[in-house]
Coordinates of C-alpha atoms and ligand atoms in Angstrom, one line a residue:
M1476 CA 168.3 131.4 143.3
R1477 CA 167.7 129.8 139.9
K1478 CA 164.3 130.1 138.5
R1479 CA 162.4 126.7 138.3
R1480 CA 161.7 125.6 134.9
T1481 CA 158.2 126.2 133.7
E1482 CA 156.0 122.8 133.9
L1483 CA 152.7 121.9 132.6
G1484 CA 150.3 123.1 135.1
D1485 CA 152.1 126.4 136.1
V1486 CA 149.1 128.3 135.0
I1487 CA 146.3 130.3 136.7
P1488 CA 143.8 128.9 137.8
V1489 CA 145.9 126.0 138.6
P1490 CA 144.2 123.0 137.1
A1491 CA 142.3 120.1 139.0
E1492 CA 144.8 117.3 138.0
V1493 CA 148.1 117.4 136.6
W1494 CA 150.8 115.0 135.8
P1495 CA 153.8 116.8 134.6
D1496 CA 156.5 115.0 132.4
P1497 CA 159.6 117.1 132.1
A1498 CA 160.9 114.9 129.5
G1499 CA 157.8 115.0 127.3
G1500 CA 157.5 118.6 125.8
F1501 CA 156.3 119.3 122.4
R1502 CA 158.1 121.7 120.2
V1503 CA 156.1 124.0 118.1
G1504 CA 158.0 124.3 114.8
P1505 CA 157.7 125.4 111.2
D1506 CA 155.8 122.3 110.3
T1507 CA 153.4 122.3 113.2
R1508 CA 149.6 122.0 112.3
I1509 CA 146.4 121.9 114.0
R1510 CA 143.9 119.2 113.2
I1511 CA 140.2 119.4 114.2
V1512 CA 138.2 116.4 115.0
T1513 CA 134.5 116.6 115.9
A1514 CA 132.4 113.6 116.8
A1515 CA 129.0 113.2 117.8
A1516 CA 128.5 111.1 121.0
A1517 CA 127.0 107.8 120.3
A1518 CA 124.6 107.9 123.0
P1519 CA 124.3 111.0 125.2
T1520 CA 123.1 110.3 128.8
A1521 CA 119.7 111.3 129.6
G1522 CA 119.8 114.8 131.1
T1523 CA 123.0 115.8 129.7
A1524 CA 122.1 115.9 126.0
T1525 CA 121.4 119.7 126.1
A1526 CA 123.7 120.4 128.8
G1527 CA 126.7 118.8 127.0
T1528 CA 125.9 120.1 123.5
A1529 CA 128.2 123.0 122.6
T1530 CA 125.6 126.0 122.5
A1531 CA 127.5 128.8 123.9
P1532 CA 125.8 132.0 123.0
G1533 CA 127.1 133.1 119.5
D1534 CA 128.0 129.6 118.6
A1535 CA 126.9 128.5 115.1
G1536 CA 126.9 124.9 116.2
A1537 CA 129.6 122.7 117.8
A1538 CA 131.8 122.1 114.8
G1539 CA 131.7 125.7 113.9
S1540 CA 132.9 126.8 117.2
A1541 CA 135.6 124.1 117.5
V1542 CA 137.0 125.8 114.3
A1543 CA 136.7 129.2 115.9
I1544 CA 138.6 128.0 118.8
A1545 CA 141.2 126.2 116.7
E1546 CA 141.8 129.5 115.0
Q1547 CA 142.4 131.2 118.3
L1548 CA 144.9 128.6 119.2
A1549 CA 146.5 128.9 115.8
D1550 CA 146.7 132.8 116.3
L1551 CA 148.3 132.7 119.7
L1552 CA 150.9 130.1 118.4
R1553 CA 151.7 132.3 115.5
Q1554 CA 152.2 135.1 117.7
A1555 CA 154.4 133.0 120.1
T1556 CA 156.6 131.7 117.3
G1557 CA 156.2 133.5 113.9
H1558 CA 155.4 130.2 112.2
T1559 CA 152.2 129.7 110.0
I1560 CA 150.3 127.0 112.1
P1561 CA 147.9 125.8 109.4
I1562 CA 144.6 124.2 110.4
S1563 CA 143.6 121.0 108.8
D1564 CA 141.1 118.3 109.2
T1565 CA 143.1 115.8 108.0
A1566 CA 146.6 115.9 109.7
G1567 CA 148.3 117.7 112.4
Q1568 CA 150.5 117.2 115.6
I1569 CA 148.0 119.4 117.5
V1570 CA 144.7 117.8 117.7
I1571 CA 141.6 119.7 119.0
E1572 CA 138.8 117.0 119.6
L1573 CA 135.2 117.8 120.4
I1574 CA 133.1 115.1 121.3
A1575 CA 129.8 116.7 121.2
G1576 CA 127.2 115.4 123.7
R1577 CA 129.9 114.6 126.1
G1578 CA 129.8 117.4 128.7
E1579 CA 131.0 115.5 131.9
S1580 CA 134.5 114.9 132.8
G1581 CA 133.7 111.4 133.6
E1582 CA 132.2 110.9 130.2
L1583 CA 135.5 112.2 128.7
A1584 CA 137.2 108.9 130.2
Q1585 CA 135.1 106.9 127.7
S1586 CA 136.9 108.4 124.8
A1587 CA 139.4 105.7 123.4
E1588 CA 142.6 107.6 124.1
V1589 CA 142.1 108.1 127.8
A1590 CA 140.1 104.9 128.9
Q1591 CA 143.1 103.0 129.9
S1592 CA 144.1 105.2 132.8
A1593 CA 143.1 104.3 136.4
E1594 CA 143.0 108.0 137.6
V1595 CA 140.6 108.9 134.7
A1596 CA 138.3 106.2 135.6
Q1597 CA 138.2 107.4 139.2
S1598 CA 137.2 110.9 138.4
A1599 CA 134.6 109.3 136.0
E1600 CA 133.0 107.8 139.0
V1601 CA 133.1 111.1 141.0
A1602 CA 131.5 112.9 137.9
Q1603 CA 128.7 110.4 137.5
S1604 CA 128.0 110.5 141.2
G1605 CA 127.1 114.0 141.1
E1606 CA 130.1 116.1 140.1
G1607 CA 132.0 115.5 143.4
G1608 CA 129.2 116.9 145.6
Q1609 CA 128.4 119.9 143.4
R1610 CA 125.0 120.5 141.8
G1611 CA 124.6 121.6 138.3
E1612 CA 124.0 125.1 137.8
G1613 CA 120.3 124.8 136.7
D1614 CA 119.3 121.9 138.8
Q1615 CA 116.8 123.6 141.2
S1616 CA 115.8 126.5 138.9
G1617 CA 113.2 125.1 136.7
D1618 CA 112.4 125.9 132.9
V1619 CA 113.9 129.3 133.2
A1620 CA 117.2 127.9 133.6
Q1621 CA 117.1 125.2 131.3
S1622 CA 116.2 127.3 128.4
G1623 CA 118.6 130.0 129.4
E1624 CA 121.8 128.5 130.0
A1625 CA 122.0 125.0 128.4
G1626 CA 125.6 124.0 127.7
H1627 CA 127.3 127.1 129.0
G1628 CA 128.7 127.3 132.5
A1629 CA 127.3 124.3 134.2
E1630 CA 130.1 122.2 136.0
G1631 CA 131.4 119.5 133.8
G1632 CA 130.5 121.6 130.7
E1633 CA 133.9 123.4 130.8
S1634 CA 135.9 120.4 131.5
Y1635 CA 138.8 119.3 129.3
E1636 CA 141.9 117.0 128.8
L1637 CA 145.2 118.2 127.6
T1638 CA 148.2 115.8 126.8
V1639 CA 151.4 116.9 125.6
T1640 CA 154.1 114.4 124.5
P1641 CA 157.0 114.9 122.2
D1642 CA 154.9 113.9 119.2
G1643 CA 152.2 116.3 119.8
L1644 CA 149.5 118.1 121.9
S1645 CA 146.0 117.0 122.1
I1646 CA 142.9 118.8 123.6
C1647 CA 139.7 116.9 124.2
A1648 CA 136.4 118.3 125.5
G1649 CA 132.7 117.6 125.3
T1650 CA 131.9 121.3 124.8
A1651 CA 133.2 124.2 123.0
A1652 CA 133.4 125.8 126.3
G1653 CA 135.8 123.1 127.5
L1654 CA 138.0 123.5 124.4
F1655 CA 138.3 127.2 125.0
A1656 CA 139.3 126.5 128.8
A1657 CA 142.0 124.2 127.4
V1658 CA 143.3 126.9 125.0
Q1659 CA 143.6 129.4 127.7
T1660 CA 145.8 126.8 129.6
V1661 CA 148.0 126.6 126.6
R1662 CA 148.1 130.4 126.0
Q1663 CA 149.9 130.7 129.5
L1664 CA 152.5 128.0 128.5
V1665 CA 153.8 130.0 125.6
P1666 CA 155.1 133.6 125.3
V1667 CA 152.7 136.5 124.2
R1668 CA 155.2 137.3 121.3
G1669 CA 158.3 135.7 119.9
R1670 CA 160.2 134.4 117.0
G1671 CA 161.2 130.8 116.7
D1672 CA 160.3 127.4 117.9
V1673 CA 158.7 127.3 121.5
T1674 CA 158.5 124.1 123.7
I1675 CA 155.2 123.3 125.5
P1676 CA 155.9 121.5 128.8
G1677 CA 154.9 117.8 128.6
G1678 CA 152.4 115.8 130.7
R1679 CA 148.7 115.5 131.1
I1680 CA 146.0 117.6 132.7
L1681 CA 142.4 116.7 133.5
D1682 CA 140.6 119.9 134.4
R1683 CA 137.3 121.3 135.6
P1684 CA 135.8 124.0 137.4
R1685 CA 134.9 124.0 141.1
F1686 CA 132.2 126.7 140.6
A1687 CA 130.2 127.2 137.6
Y1688 CA 130.1 131.0 138.0
R1689 CA 133.3 133.0 138.0
G1690 CA 132.6 136.6 137.5
V1691 CA 133.7 140.0 137.6
M1692 CA 131.6 143.2 137.9
L1693 CA 132.4 146.4 136.0
D1694 CA 130.7 149.6 137.1
V1695 CA 130.1 151.4 133.8
A1696 CA 127.6 153.9 135.4
R1697 CA 129.8 155.9 137.8
H1698 CA 132.4 156.2 134.9
H1699 CA 131.3 155.1 131.2
F1700 CA 133.8 152.7 129.4
P1701 CA 133.3 152.5 125.6
P1702 CA 132.6 149.1 123.9
D1703 CA 136.2 148.7 122.5
E1704 CA 137.7 149.0 126.0
V1705 CA 135.3 146.7 127.4
K1706 CA 135.9 144.2 124.6
A1707 CA 139.7 144.3 125.4
Y1708 CA 138.9 143.8 129.1
V1709 CA 136.8 140.6 128.1
D1710 CA 140.0 139.4 126.4
A1711 CA 142.1 140.1 129.5
I1712 CA 139.6 138.0 131.9
A1713 CA 138.8 135.3 129.8
Q1714 CA 142.5 134.2 129.8
F1715 CA 141.8 133.4 133.6
K1716 CA 138.8 131.4 133.0
I1717 CA 136.4 134.1 134.2
N1718 CA 133.1 133.4 132.5
H1719 CA 130.8 136.0 133.4
L1720 CA 131.1 139.9 133.0
H1721 CA 128.4 141.8 135.0
L1722 CA 128.0 145.2 134.0
H1723 CA 126.5 147.7 136.5
L1724 CA 124.7 149.8 133.8
T1725 CA 122.8 152.2 135.8
D1726 CA 123.2 154.2 139.1
D1727 CA 122.6 157.7 140.5
Q1728 CA 125.2 159.2 138.3
G1729 CA 124.4 157.7 134.9
W1730 CA 122.0 155.5 133.0
R1731 CA 124.3 153.6 130.3
I1732 CA 122.0 151.2 128.4
E1733 CA 119.6 152.6 125.4
I1734 CA 115.9 151.8 126.3
K1735 CA 113.9 152.4 123.2
S1736 CA 110.7 152.9 125.0
W1737 CA 112.1 155.5 127.5
P1738 CA 114.7 157.4 125.3
D1739 CA 115.6 160.2 127.9
L1740 CA 117.3 157.5 130.2
T1741 CA 120.4 157.8 128.1
T1742 CA 120.1 161.1 126.2
I1743 CA 119.7 162.9 129.4
G1744 CA 120.8 160.2 132.0
G1745 CA 123.8 159.3 130.0
G1746 CA 124.8 162.4 128.3
A1747 CA 127.3 165.2 128.9
G1748 CA 128.1 165.9 132.4
T1749 CA 127.0 162.4 133.9
G1750 CA 129.2 160.3 135.9
V1751 CA 131.2 161.1 139.0
D1752 CA 132.4 164.5 138.8
G1753 CA 130.4 164.8 135.5
A1754 CA 133.7 162.9 134.1
G1755 CA 132.2 159.7 132.8
P1756 CA 129.5 160.5 130.0
G1757 CA 128.4 158.0 127.5
F1758 CA 126.1 154.8 126.9
Y1759 CA 125.6 151.8 124.8
T1760 CA 123.2 151.9 122.1
Q1761 CA 121.3 148.6 121.8
D1762 CA 123.1 147.7 118.6
A1763 CA 126.6 148.3 120.4
Y1764 CA 125.5 146.3 123.4
A1765 CA 124.4 143.4 121.4
D1766 CA 127.8 143.4 119.6
L1767 CA 129.5 143.5 122.9
V1768 CA 127.5 140.6 124.2
A1769 CA 128.2 138.5 120.9
Y1770 CA 132.0 139.4 121.2
A1771 CA 132.1 138.3 124.8
A1772 CA 130.4 135.0 123.8
T1773 CA 133.3 134.3 121.5
R1774 CA 135.5 134.3 124.6
F1775 CA 132.9 132.3 126.4
V1776 CA 132.2 135.2 128.7
T1777 CA 128.3 135.7 129.4
I1778 CA 127.4 139.3 130.0
V1779 CA 125.2 139.9 133.1
P1780 CA 123.4 143.2 132.8
E1781 CA 122.5 145.0 135.9
I1782 CA 119.7 147.6 136.3
D1783 CA 119.8 148.9 139.9
M1784 CA 116.3 149.3 141.5
P1785 CA 114.6 150.6 143.6
G1786 CA 117.5 152.7 144.9
H1787 CA 120.5 154.0 142.8
V1788 CA 118.0 155.6 140.4
N1789 CA 118.6 159.3 140.5
A1790 CA 119.7 159.4 136.9
A1791 CA 116.4 157.9 135.7
Q1792 CA 114.4 160.4 137.8
A1793 CA 116.5 163.3 136.4
A1794 CA 115.5 162.1 133.0
Y1795 CA 111.7 161.4 133.9
P1796 CA 110.0 163.4 136.5
E1797 CA 107.0 160.9 136.4
L1798 CA 109.5 158.4 138.3
A1799 CA 110.2 161.0 141.2
A1800 CA 108.3 161.6 144.2
D1801 CA 106.1 164.6 143.5
R1802 CA 106.7 164.2 140.0
I1803 CA 109.3 167.0 140.0
A1804 CA 112.3 166.4 138.1
V1805 CA 115.5 165.8 140.5
A1806 CA 118.7 167.4 140.0
P1807 CA 121.5 165.3 138.3
R1808 CA 124.0 164.1 140.9
T1809 CA 127.7 163.6 140.3
D1810 CA 129.0 163.2 143.9
L1811 CA 129.8 159.9 145.7
A1812 CA 126.8 159.6 148.1
V1813 CA 124.6 156.4 148.3
G1814 CA 121.2 155.4 149.6
Y1815 CA 119.2 158.7 148.8
S1816 CA 117.0 157.7 145.7
S1817 CA 114.0 155.5 145.5
L1818 CA 111.5 154.6 142.9
V1819 CA 107.9 155.3 144.1
I1820 CA 106.6 152.0 145.3
G1821 CA 103.0 152.7 145.3
R1822 CA 102.6 154.3 141.9
E1823 CA 101.7 152.0 138.8
R1824 CA 103.8 154.1 136.4
T1825 CA 106.8 152.9 138.3
Y1826 CA 106.1 149.2 137.3
T1827 CA 105.4 150.1 133.8
F1828 CA 108.8 151.6 133.5
V1829 CA 110.4 148.6 135.3
E1830 CA 108.6 146.1 133.1
D1831 CA 109.5 148.1 129.8
V1832 CA 113.1 148.1 130.8
L1833 CA 113.4 144.5 131.9
R1834 CA 111.7 143.6 128.7
E1835 CA 114.2 145.4 126.4
V1836 CA 117.1 144.2 128.5
A1837 CA 116.0 140.6 128.6
A1838 CA 115.7 140.7 124.8
L1839 CA 119.3 141.8 124.6
T1840 CA 120.5 139.0 127.0
P1841 CA 121.0 135.6 125.6
G1842 CA 122.6 134.7 128.8
P1843 CA 120.4 133.4 131.7
Y1844 CA 120.7 135.9 134.3
L1845 CA 119.4 139.5 134.7
H1846 CA 120.5 141.3 137.8
L1847 CA 118.2 143.6 139.7
G1848 CA 120.6 145.4 142.1
G1849 CA 118.5 146.1 145.2
D1850 CA 121.3 147.3 147.2
E1851 CA 121.5 150.1 149.6
A1852 CA 117.8 151.0 149.1
D1853 CA 118.0 153.3 152.4
A1854 CA 115.3 155.6 150.9
T1855 CA 112.9 152.8 150.6
T1856 CA 111.2 151.6 153.8
P1857 CA 111.5 147.9 154.4
E1858 CA 108.0 147.3 153.7
D1859 CA 108.1 149.1 150.3
Y1860 CA 111.3 147.3 149.5
R1861 CA 109.5 143.8 150.1
T1862 CA 106.4 145.1 148.2
F1863 CA 108.6 146.2 145.3
M1864 CA 110.9 143.1 145.0
T1865 CA 107.9 140.6 145.5
R1866 CA 106.2 142.3 142.4
V1867 CA 109.3 142.7 140.4
L1868 CA 111.2 139.3 140.8
P1869 CA 108.3 137.4 139.0
L1870 CA 108.7 139.9 135.9
V1871 CA 112.4 138.7 135.4
A1872 CA 111.1 135.1 135.1
R1873 CA 108.5 136.1 132.7
Y1874 CA 110.9 137.5 130.3
G1875 CA 112.9 134.2 130.6
K1876 CA 115.6 135.1 133.0
R1877 CA 116.9 134.3 136.5
A1878 CA 117.3 137.3 138.8
I1879 CA 120.3 138.0 140.5
G1880 CA 120.3 140.7 143.3
W1881 CA 122.5 142.0 145.8
Q1882 CA 122.2 140.3 149.2
E1883 CA 119.5 142.8 150.5
M1884 CA 117.2 141.2 148.0
A1885 CA 117.2 138.0 150.4
A1886 CA 114.8 140.0 152.6
V1887 CA 112.0 138.4 150.6
D1888 CA 111.1 134.9 149.9
L1889 CA 113.1 134.2 146.6
P1890 CA 111.7 132.2 143.8
P1891 CA 113.6 129.1 142.8
G1892 CA 116.6 130.0 140.7
A1893 CA 117.0 133.4 142.0
V1894 CA 120.6 134.2 142.9
P1895 CA 121.5 136.7 146.0
Q1896 CA 125.0 138.0 146.0
Y1897 CA 126.7 138.5 149.1
W1898 CA 128.6 141.6 149.2
R1899 CA 129.1 142.9 152.6
I1900 CA 131.7 142.0 155.2
E1901 CA 129.5 140.9 158.2
P1902 CA 130.2 137.3 159.1
A1903 CA 126.6 136.1 158.9
D1904 CA 123.2 137.1 157.2
D1905 CA 119.9 135.6 158.2
G1906 CA 118.3 136.3 154.7
L1907 CA 121.2 134.6 152.8
A1908 CA 121.2 131.5 155.2
R1909 CA 117.3 131.2 154.7
A1910 CA 117.8 131.6 150.9
A1911 CA 120.5 128.8 150.8
A1912 CA 118.2 126.5 153.1
N1913 CA 115.4 127.1 150.5
G1914 CA 117.7 125.8 147.7
N1915 CA 118.6 129.1 146.3
R1916 CA 122.4 129.3 145.4
L1917 CA 124.5 132.4 146.0
I1918 CA 127.3 134.4 144.5
M1919 CA 130.1 135.2 146.9
S1920 CA 131.5 138.7 146.7
P1921 CA 132.7 139.6 150.1
A1922 CA 133.8 143.2 149.9
D1923 CA 136.9 142.7 152.4
R1924 CA 138.3 140.2 149.7
T1925 CA 136.8 140.5 146.3
Y1926 CA 136.3 144.5 146.1
L1927 CA 138.7 145.5 143.6
D1928 CA 137.9 149.2 144.1
M1929 CA 139.5 148.8 147.5
K1930 CA 143.1 150.4 147.6
Y1931 CA 146.0 147.7 147.8
D1932 CA 147.9 149.7 150.3
P1933 CA 147.8 153.3 152.0
D1934 CA 149.7 154.6 149.0
S1935 CA 147.3 153.5 146.2
P1936 CA 146.4 156.6 144.4
L1937 CA 143.1 155.0 143.3
G1938 CA 140.2 153.3 145.2
L1939 CA 138.3 153.6 148.4
R1940 CA 139.0 152.0 151.7
W1941 CA 135.7 151.3 153.4
A1942 CA 136.1 147.5 153.2
G1943 CA 140.0 147.7 154.1
L1944 CA 143.1 147.5 152.2
I1945 CA 143.2 144.4 149.8
D1946 CA 146.6 143.3 148.4
V1947 CA 146.7 140.3 146.4
D1948 CA 147.5 137.8 149.3
R1949 CA 144.2 139.1 151.0
A1950 CA 142.2 138.6 147.7
Y1951 CA 143.5 135.0 147.6
D1952 CA 143.5 133.7 151.1
W1953 CA 140.0 132.9 151.8
D1954 CA 137.3 130.2 150.7
P1955 CA 133.8 130.7 149.6
A1956 CA 132.6 127.7 151.2
D1957 CA 133.4 128.8 154.8
R1958 CA 132.6 132.3 154.6
L1959 CA 129.0 132.3 155.8
P1960 CA 127.2 130.2 158.3
G1961 CA 124.5 128.2 156.6
V1962 CA 126.2 128.7 153.1
G1963 CA 128.3 125.8 152.4
E1964 CA 129.9 124.3 149.1
P1965 CA 126.6 123.1 147.6
A1966 CA 124.9 126.4 148.1
V1967 CA 127.6 128.4 146.3
L1968 CA 127.1 129.1 142.7
G1969 CA 130.2 130.8 142.4
V1970 CA 132.3 134.0 143.1
E1971 CA 132.5 137.3 141.6
A1972 CA 135.0 140.3 142.2
A1973 CA 133.3 143.7 141.9
L1974 CA 135.1 146.8 140.4
W1975 CA 133.1 150.1 141.3
S1976 CA 134.4 153.0 139.3
E1977 CA 133.9 156.2 141.5
T1978 CA 137.6 156.8 141.6
L1979 CA 138.4 155.4 138.0
R1980 CA 138.4 157.4 134.9
S1981 CA 140.3 155.4 132.3
I1982 CA 140.6 151.7 131.4
T1983 CA 144.2 151.7 132.5
D1984 CA 142.8 152.7 136.1
V1985 CA 140.4 149.5 135.7
Q1986 CA 143.4 147.5 134.6
V1987 CA 145.5 148.4 137.5
M1988 CA 142.8 147.7 140.1
T1989 CA 142.0 144.2 138.3
F1990 CA 145.5 142.9 137.8
P1991 CA 146.8 141.0 139.9
R1992 CA 143.7 140.4 142.1
L1993 CA 141.2 139.2 139.6
P1994 CA 143.5 136.0 138.9
A1995 CA 143.5 135.3 142.6
I1996 CA 139.6 135.3 142.6
A1997 CA 139.7 133.3 139.4
E1998 CA 141.6 130.5 140.9
I1999 CA 139.3 130.4 143.9
G2000 CA 136.5 129.9 141.6
W2001 CA 138.0 127.4 139.3
S2002 CA 140.6 125.2 141.2
P2003 CA 140.0 122.5 143.7
R2004 CA 140.4 124.0 147.3
N2005 CA 143.2 121.5 148.0
A2006 CA 145.0 122.0 144.8
R2007 CA 145.7 125.8 145.5
S2008 CA 148.1 127.5 147.8
W2009 CA 149.3 131.0 148.2
E2010 CA 153.1 130.1 147.9
S2011 CA 152.2 128.2 144.6
F2012 CA 149.9 131.1 143.4
R2013 CA 152.3 133.8 143.9
R2014 CA 155.1 132.0 142.2
R2015 CA 152.8 131.2 139.0
L2016 CA 151.7 134.8 139.2
A2017 CA 155.0 136.2 138.9
A2018 CA 155.2 135.3 135.2
H2019 CA 152.3 137.4 134.3
G2020 CA 154.0 140.7 134.9
P2021 CA 156.0 140.4 131.7
R2022 CA 152.9 139.0 130.0
W2023 CA 150.5 141.8 130.8
T2024 CA 153.1 144.1 129.8
A2025 CA 153.4 142.5 126.3
Q2026 CA 149.5 142.5 126.2
G2027 CA 149.3 146.3 126.9
I2028 CA 147.5 145.6 130.3
A2029 CA 148.5 147.7 133.1
Y2030 CA 148.8 146.1 136.6
H2031 CA 149.7 146.8 140.1
R2032 CA 153.2 145.6 141.0
S2033 CA 152.4 144.2 144.5
P2034 CA 155.5 143.9 146.7
K2035 CA 154.0 140.4 147.8
V2036 CA 155.1 138.9 144.4
D2037 CA 158.7 138.6 143.1
W2038 CA 157.8 139.7 139.6
D2039 CA 159.7 138.1 136.7
Ligands
TNX78 C1 128.8 149.8 147.9 S1 128.5 147.0 147.0 C2 127.8 149.7 146.7 C3 128.3 150.6 145.7 C4 129.4 151.5 145.8 C5 130.6 150.6 146.5 C6 131.8 151.3 146.7 C7 127.1 147.6 146.7 C8 126.1 146.6 146.4 N1 127.0 149.0 146.5 O1 127.2 151.5 145.5 O2 130.0 151.8 144.7 O3 130.1 150.3 147.7 O4 132.9 150.4 147.0

C-alpha cells in the first residue's frame, strides 16, 4: 500500500480544528526568513489581562519570549534544511505574531487576518461563553492560583493559529505558550535533520488544549537521573505539548533534593548506596534544581516537585533519627516494598521538618503546584493520616502554592484549589467524588492506562505488572471524563502519566518506557475527544519511530503500529 502524503494536521496531539490544503504547501528555501511581530492588545478583556499576558516562568517579557521561540523555530528549520533561516523584524515569509493580552482562542479571531472566516467566529463564541464548558485552571482556587499560574497553562492560554500557503507560514497566538505550541506542530511537519528545501503542507489550524494540565511523572527517588538527562527528557516530552513534569523527589530508597536546613537528607539519604538495589545514588543541589526548573520553562514545561509524606519516608528517617519512632535511626532500604514507613504524627519536631522542607521547596518553585504525595501510608492510622494532612495542607497555601496529592489525600476535606490525583484502578472512589462535588479539580492517572512503568507485554524486560500489561493502544483507548462516577469533564484538570523507576536504571530505560505511550496520553490531554481515534493515532504515530531514532531517543517498537 502506498503511503499517504503527510497533510497539515498529521501531528500528535491532533489539532482541534484543521483545514488541510494539499495544493497550498510552503517551501522552505535558501531565502526563507522569519519575521517577528509583537503587538499589545488594544483593550484586554477584564479578567484575561493577566491570564493572557505571556508570563511563562523564565520569560523576560512577551516580546523577549517571542524572540526566543522564533530562535527555536529557526533552529529546527536549519536542522531540517541546512539553510540559514535568518530572523528579522521587518521582512520574512514566516511570520510569528504575538498579540499580547489576547489569550483566548476567540479573541484571536479579532485579529485582522482571520476575522473574515465564519468558522473562526464560531469558535470565538464558544471561547467567550466559557471555553466550551471548561473552566479556567485558576477559577476556584483563590489568590494562590492567581499569583502562581497567571498566563501559563490555563485553557486558551496555549491556543494558536497556524496558516500555511505557498507564500508563507504564519503563527499567531496571544501568549508565548501558544506560540511555543504552534512551533511544536511545525516541528513534526519537517524532518529532524536534512539537507535542502522542505515543503510544509498547506492549510490552516486552529488549536487549543482540552485540558490545562498535561503531565508526566518521573520517579527520581528509586533511581536518580542527573540534570542533563532530565533536560533532554524535557525536550522529548515538550514536543508532544506535555506542559508539566512532576518529579517524585523523595521516597523510602532515596532523598533527591537538597534541603539546606536539613543537609543530611541528601548527604545520607541521597548518597552512595541509595536507590533500589543501591544502584541509583545522587541528588539535585538547589542550584542545579533551579537551573533545571528554568530550563524547563524555556520549553513551557512547569516542574511539579513532590515530597512524599507521611509515608515513603525511610530515607529521611535514616538520615535523621529524630524523625523516626523511638528516635532510633532506621536502616537504609533498597528493596521494593511500600507502605512500611511513617512520620511520627504526634511529634512537634515532625512539623518543623515538614514546614522547613515545604518552605525551601516552594522557594525553588515558580510554578503553582507542590505535590505532597500522601500515597500508600499504610503505616499511618487513618485518624493520624487525617490529622497530618489537615495540618499540612494549609502550609502549602502559606508558601503560595496549590497542593496536589495522590488520591488518598481526598480522605480529608480539601481546601479550594487542592488537586487530588487519581491513580488506582478501582472504578469509583468516594473521596474523589466528594472532592469533585466540592469544586476541587482532579488529575487523572489511572494505573491501568497511564502507568508507564507497567510492562508493554509479557516479554518486556523492564517494568512491573500489578496494574496489567499496557501497550500503546491500551494507553490510548480511554477517556478522562468518564473514568470515575461523579468526576466529569468540568472536574478534570488534566491527565498525567507516571513513570516509577524501581526497574529502570538508565535514561535509555526511561525513554523505552515513555515512548510511544506518553504521546497517547498527550493526545488524550490536548485533543478534543471527537477529533481523535486509535486508527488515526497509530498512523500518525508511525512517523515518530525514525524521528526518535534521529533524536537519539530509544522507544518500544510496539507491534500495534506499522512503524515507518
Ligand atoms: C504505587 S502509585 C506507588 C509507588 C510505586 C508504584 C509502582 C503510587 C501513588 N504509589 O510507590 O512505585 O506503585 O508501580
